Short mmCIF file of C-alpha atoms in Angstrom, two decimals:
data_model
loop_
_atom_site.label_atom_id
_atom_site.label_comp_id
_atom_site.label_asym_id
_atom_site.label_seq_id
_atom_site.Cartn_x
_atom_site.Cartn_y
_atom_site.Cartn_z
CA UNK A 1 18.65 -7.79 1.12
CA UNK A 2 17.81 -4.23 0.28
CA UNK A 3 14.19 -5.05 -1.02
CA UNK A 4 12.79 -1.66 -2.29
CA UNK A 5 14.60 1.55 -1.97
CA UNK A 6 13.46 4.88 -2.49
CA UNK A 7 15.57 8.01 -2.95
CA UNK A 8 15.56 10.62 -1.59
CA UNK A 9 13.77 10.19 1.84
CA UNK A 10 12.90 13.84 2.24
CA UNK A 11 12.61 16.80 -0.04
CA UNK A 12 11.42 20.43 0.05
CA UNK A 13 10.49 21.94 -3.40
CA UNK A 14 9.30 25.35 -4.34
CA UNK A 15 6.24 25.55 -6.64
CA UNK A 16 7.05 25.09 -10.15
CA UNK A 17 10.30 23.07 -9.52
CA UNK A 18 10.65 19.65 -11.09
CA UNK A 19 12.11 16.52 -9.59
CA UNK A 20 12.44 12.83 -10.00
CA UNK A 21 11.94 10.17 -7.30
CA UNK A 22 13.78 6.99 -7.88
CA UNK A 23 12.58 3.50 -6.87
CA UNK A 24 14.91 0.54 -7.01
CA UNK A 25 14.09 -2.90 -6.17
CA UNK A 26 16.57 -5.97 -6.25
CA UNK A 27 13.98 -8.74 -6.17
CA UNK A 28 13.57 -9.21 -9.87
CA UNK A 29 9.82 -8.31 -9.54
CA UNK A 30 7.70 -7.72 -12.47
CA UNK A 31 5.12 -5.20 -11.13
CA UNK A 32 6.11 -1.80 -9.60
CA UNK A 33 3.68 0.73 -8.19
CA UNK A 34 3.81 4.54 -6.94
CA UNK A 35 1.47 5.51 -4.34
CA UNK A 36 0.73 8.63 -2.42
CA UNK A 37 -0.45 8.87 1.12
CA UNK A 38 -2.24 11.85 2.73
CA UNK A 39 -3.72 11.74 6.20
CA UNK A 40 -6.96 10.05 6.24
CA UNK A 41 -6.90 9.27 2.60
CA UNK A 42 -5.11 5.76 2.53
CA UNK A 43 -2.75 4.90 -0.30
CA UNK A 44 -3.90 6.21 -3.63
CA UNK A 45 -2.16 4.75 -6.86
CA UNK A 46 -0.64 7.26 -9.10
CA UNK A 47 1.16 5.24 -11.94
CA UNK A 48 1.99 1.47 -12.06
CA UNK A 49 3.93 -0.78 -14.45
CA UNK A 50 3.51 -4.58 -15.05
CA UNK A 51 6.87 -5.09 -16.77
CA UNK A 52 10.07 -3.06 -18.26
CA UNK A 53 9.10 -0.59 -20.57
CA UNK A 54 5.35 -0.45 -19.83
CA UNK A 55 3.55 2.10 -17.56
CA UNK A 56 -0.08 2.58 -16.84
CA UNK A 57 -2.21 5.24 -14.91
CA UNK A 58 -3.65 4.83 -11.55
CA UNK A 59 -6.22 6.61 -9.65
CA UNK A 60 -4.35 10.01 -9.37
CA UNK A 61 -2.02 10.42 -12.37
CA UNK A 62 -2.38 14.18 -13.14
CA UNK A 63 0.81 16.07 -12.63
CA UNK A 64 3.04 13.00 -12.57
CA UNK A 65 5.05 11.21 -15.16
CA UNK A 66 6.70 7.64 -14.89
CA UNK A 67 9.25 5.61 -16.64
CA UNK A 68 10.32 1.94 -16.33
CA UNK A 69 13.44 1.84 -18.54
CA UNK A 70 14.98 -1.02 -16.45
CA UNK A 71 13.18 -3.73 -14.79
CA UNK A 72 14.70 -2.89 -11.45
CA UNK A 73 13.91 0.91 -11.55
CA UNK A 74 10.85 2.96 -11.52
CA UNK A 75 10.89 6.73 -11.72
CA UNK A 76 8.15 9.20 -10.74
CA UNK A 77 8.54 12.62 -11.98
CA UNK A 78 6.94 15.87 -11.25
CA UNK A 79 7.47 18.55 -13.89
CA UNK A 80 6.10 21.55 -12.18
CA UNK A 81 5.44 20.86 -8.43
CA UNK A 82 2.30 22.24 -6.81
CA UNK A 83 1.47 22.42 -3.07
CA UNK A 84 -1.35 19.76 -3.56
CA UNK A 85 1.43 17.38 -4.39
CA UNK A 86 2.77 17.67 -0.63
CA UNK A 87 2.42 13.93 0.56
CA UNK A 88 4.45 10.81 1.40
CA UNK A 89 5.13 8.76 -1.58
CA UNK A 90 5.39 4.95 -1.49
CA UNK A 91 6.94 2.76 -4.01
CA UNK A 92 6.14 -0.97 -4.09
CA UNK A 93 6.88 -4.00 -6.14
CA UNK A 94 5.48 -7.49 -6.58
CA UNK A 95 6.56 -10.46 -8.42
CA UNK A 96 3.30 -11.05 -10.22
CA UNK A 97 -0.31 -9.77 -10.34
CA UNK A 98 -1.64 -11.94 -7.48
CA UNK A 99 1.32 -11.73 -5.01
CA UNK A 100 1.96 -9.50 -2.09
CA UNK A 101 3.51 -6.10 -2.76
CA UNK A 102 6.63 -4.98 -0.93
CA UNK A 103 7.09 -1.37 0.07
CA UNK A 104 9.86 1.18 0.39
CA UNK A 105 10.34 3.31 3.31
CA UNK A 106 8.65 6.23 1.83
CA UNK A 107 9.60 9.80 0.52
CA UNK A 108 8.29 12.82 2.35
CA UNK A 109 7.76 15.63 -0.04
CA UNK A 110 6.78 19.16 0.79
CA UNK A 111 5.98 21.73 -1.97
CA UNK A 112 5.99 25.48 -0.69
CA UNK Y 1 5.22 14.56 12.71
CA UNK Y 2 2.42 13.94 10.37
CA UNK Y 3 0.13 10.73 11.09
CA UNK Y 4 -1.30 8.77 8.67
CA UNK Y 5 -3.87 7.66 11.24
CA UNK Y 6 -5.41 11.11 11.37
CA UNK Y 7 -9.15 11.00 10.86
CA UNK Y 8 -9.38 7.26 10.41
CA UNK Y 9 -11.69 4.89 12.35
CA UNK Y 10 -9.98 3.90 15.52
CA UNK Y 11 -10.03 0.58 17.50
CA UNK Y 12 -8.95 0.79 20.97
CA UNK Y 13 -8.21 -2.74 22.36
CA UNK Y 14 -6.97 -3.91 25.74
CA UNK Y 15 -3.51 -5.92 25.64
CA UNK Y 16 -4.27 -9.60 25.54
CA UNK Y 17 -7.68 -9.16 23.95
CA UNK Y 18 -8.70 -10.05 20.44
CA UNK Y 19 -8.97 -7.39 17.75
CA UNK Y 20 -11.13 -7.41 14.80
CA UNK Y 21 -10.65 -5.12 12.03
CA UNK Y 22 -13.33 -4.80 9.04
CA UNK Y 23 -12.98 -3.73 5.57
CA UNK Y 24 -15.62 -3.34 2.84
CA UNK Y 25 -14.17 -3.89 -0.68
CA UNK Y 26 -15.48 -2.36 -3.89
CA UNK Y 27 -14.90 -4.58 -6.71
CA UNK Y 28 -16.79 -8.01 -6.95
CA UNK Y 29 -14.46 -9.04 -9.48
CA UNK Y 30 -11.44 -8.71 -7.16
CA UNK Y 31 -9.37 -12.09 -6.99
CA UNK Y 32 -6.85 -11.48 -4.23
CA UNK Y 33 -6.86 -9.53 -1.02
CA UNK Y 34 -4.00 -8.43 1.17
CA UNK Y 35 -3.95 -6.95 4.78
CA UNK Y 36 -1.14 -4.65 5.60
CA UNK Y 37 0.13 -3.16 8.71
CA UNK Y 38 1.83 0.50 8.80
CA UNK Y 39 3.55 1.61 11.62
CA UNK Y 40 4.23 5.30 12.12
CA UNK Y 41 6.98 6.58 9.72
CA UNK Y 42 7.28 3.36 7.88
CA UNK Y 43 5.95 1.71 4.86
CA UNK Y 44 3.18 -0.76 4.81
CA UNK Y 45 4.15 -4.46 5.63
CA UNK Y 46 2.42 -7.51 4.45
CA UNK Y 47 0.44 -9.53 7.16
CA UNK Y 48 -1.62 -12.12 5.50
CA UNK Y 49 -3.30 -12.65 1.99
CA UNK Y 50 -6.39 -14.59 0.87
CA UNK Y 51 -7.49 -15.55 -2.70
CA UNK Y 52 -11.15 -15.26 -3.63
CA UNK Y 53 -11.79 -19.06 -3.82
CA UNK Y 54 -10.97 -19.13 0.01
CA UNK Y 55 -13.29 -17.84 3.03
CA UNK Y 56 -10.76 -18.22 5.63
CA UNK Y 57 -6.96 -18.21 6.06
CA UNK Y 58 -4.82 -18.37 9.30
CA UNK Y 59 -1.47 -16.98 10.10
CA UNK Y 60 0.56 -16.67 13.30
CA UNK Y 61 -2.03 -14.71 15.55
CA UNK Y 62 -3.92 -13.50 12.72
CA UNK Y 63 -7.01 -14.93 10.67
CA UNK Y 64 -8.43 -13.33 7.73
CA UNK Y 65 -12.13 -14.04 6.70
CA UNK Y 66 -13.58 -13.27 3.43
CA UNK Y 67 -17.34 -12.88 2.62
CA UNK Y 68 -17.79 -12.27 -1.15
CA UNK Y 69 -21.56 -12.14 -1.03
CA UNK Y 70 -21.38 -8.74 1.16
CA UNK Y 71 -17.75 -7.88 -0.12
CA UNK Y 72 -16.48 -7.85 3.29
CA UNK Y 73 -13.01 -8.59 4.54
CA UNK Y 74 -12.00 -8.98 8.36
CA UNK Y 75 -8.75 -9.26 10.07
CA UNK Y 76 -8.52 -11.07 13.48
CA UNK Y 77 -5.58 -10.63 15.57
CA UNK Y 78 -5.42 -12.83 18.71
CA UNK Y 79 -3.97 -11.85 22.02
CA UNK Y 80 -3.30 -8.13 20.97
CA UNK Y 81 0.09 -6.95 21.80
CA UNK Y 82 1.42 -3.29 22.12
CA UNK Y 83 3.61 -3.86 18.89
CA UNK Y 84 0.28 -4.45 16.97
CA UNK Y 85 -0.59 -0.76 17.36
CA UNK Y 86 -0.51 0.61 13.83
CA UNK Y 87 -2.87 1.52 10.79
CA UNK Y 88 -4.20 -1.53 9.25
CA UNK Y 89 -5.08 -1.48 5.47
CA UNK Y 90 -6.96 -3.80 3.24
CA UNK Y 91 -6.00 -4.23 -0.41
CA UNK Y 92 -7.70 -5.80 -3.47
CA UNK Y 93 -6.58 -6.62 -6.77
CA UNK Y 94 -8.57 -7.96 -9.91
CA UNK Y 95 -6.31 -10.22 -12.18
CA UNK Y 96 -8.49 -10.00 -15.19
CA UNK Y 97 -9.24 -6.34 -14.45
CA UNK Y 98 -6.67 -3.59 -14.44
CA UNK Y 99 -4.11 -5.40 -12.25
CA UNK Y 100 -4.30 -2.45 -9.73
CA UNK Y 101 -3.55 -2.93 -6.18
CA UNK Y 102 -6.01 -0.90 -4.68
CA UNK Y 103 -6.13 0.14 -0.88
CA UNK Y 104 -8.77 0.98 1.69
CA UNK Y 105 -8.62 4.03 3.64
CA UNK Y 106 -7.34 2.11 6.91
CA UNK Y 107 -8.23 1.54 10.38
CA UNK Y 108 -6.11 2.63 13.19
CA UNK Y 109 -5.55 0.12 16.16
CA UNK Y 110 -4.34 1.48 19.53
CA UNK Y 111 -3.42 -1.16 21.93
CA UNK Y 112 -4.00 -0.07 25.76
CA UNK Y 113 -1.35 -1.69 28.03
#
């Protein structure tokens, strides 16, 4: 079983460029999350979704947009990348609210 | 490469000893708590969870204790092994709140052989 798969694994962007990170899960989970992780900061929630067609803001949503057009996919978009968005991005999914979340392997993004 | 463990509280423990990792959570209305382990270059992995109506739960070599009075969570690892070296995060979620899975900043555990 693949679980949670993130694409791409690594990316370097120039300031002002745009890109989309793809998260796919094959567990039929309702909830999906996007986090960013910076050294010493733990994981901070960017956006999340509690079901197909729904999205909500997390702790640090500015500069990011998301879409959940299909239940199995959760896309994270950067419209105009900034160096402050250099980070490791993790996607996660969970079946319901009070169950464990499964994480992808991460995407390392560098904005120069 | 970049380490998620930089600037985190670090616990150094001798192999074979027991480890105790502490976490203070913020939301008194949180219903569910999870401990995650993150090894370098990987995503967080589930270790054990506990619901707010419990104060203790045991797994294989791990025990989670919940003290709701002081909003404190701890993870005990018995007979710590080199493979336990990682960053450990506690996470909380409130079902009737915003349904966000919120993480603490993490604790690094270094096992000394």
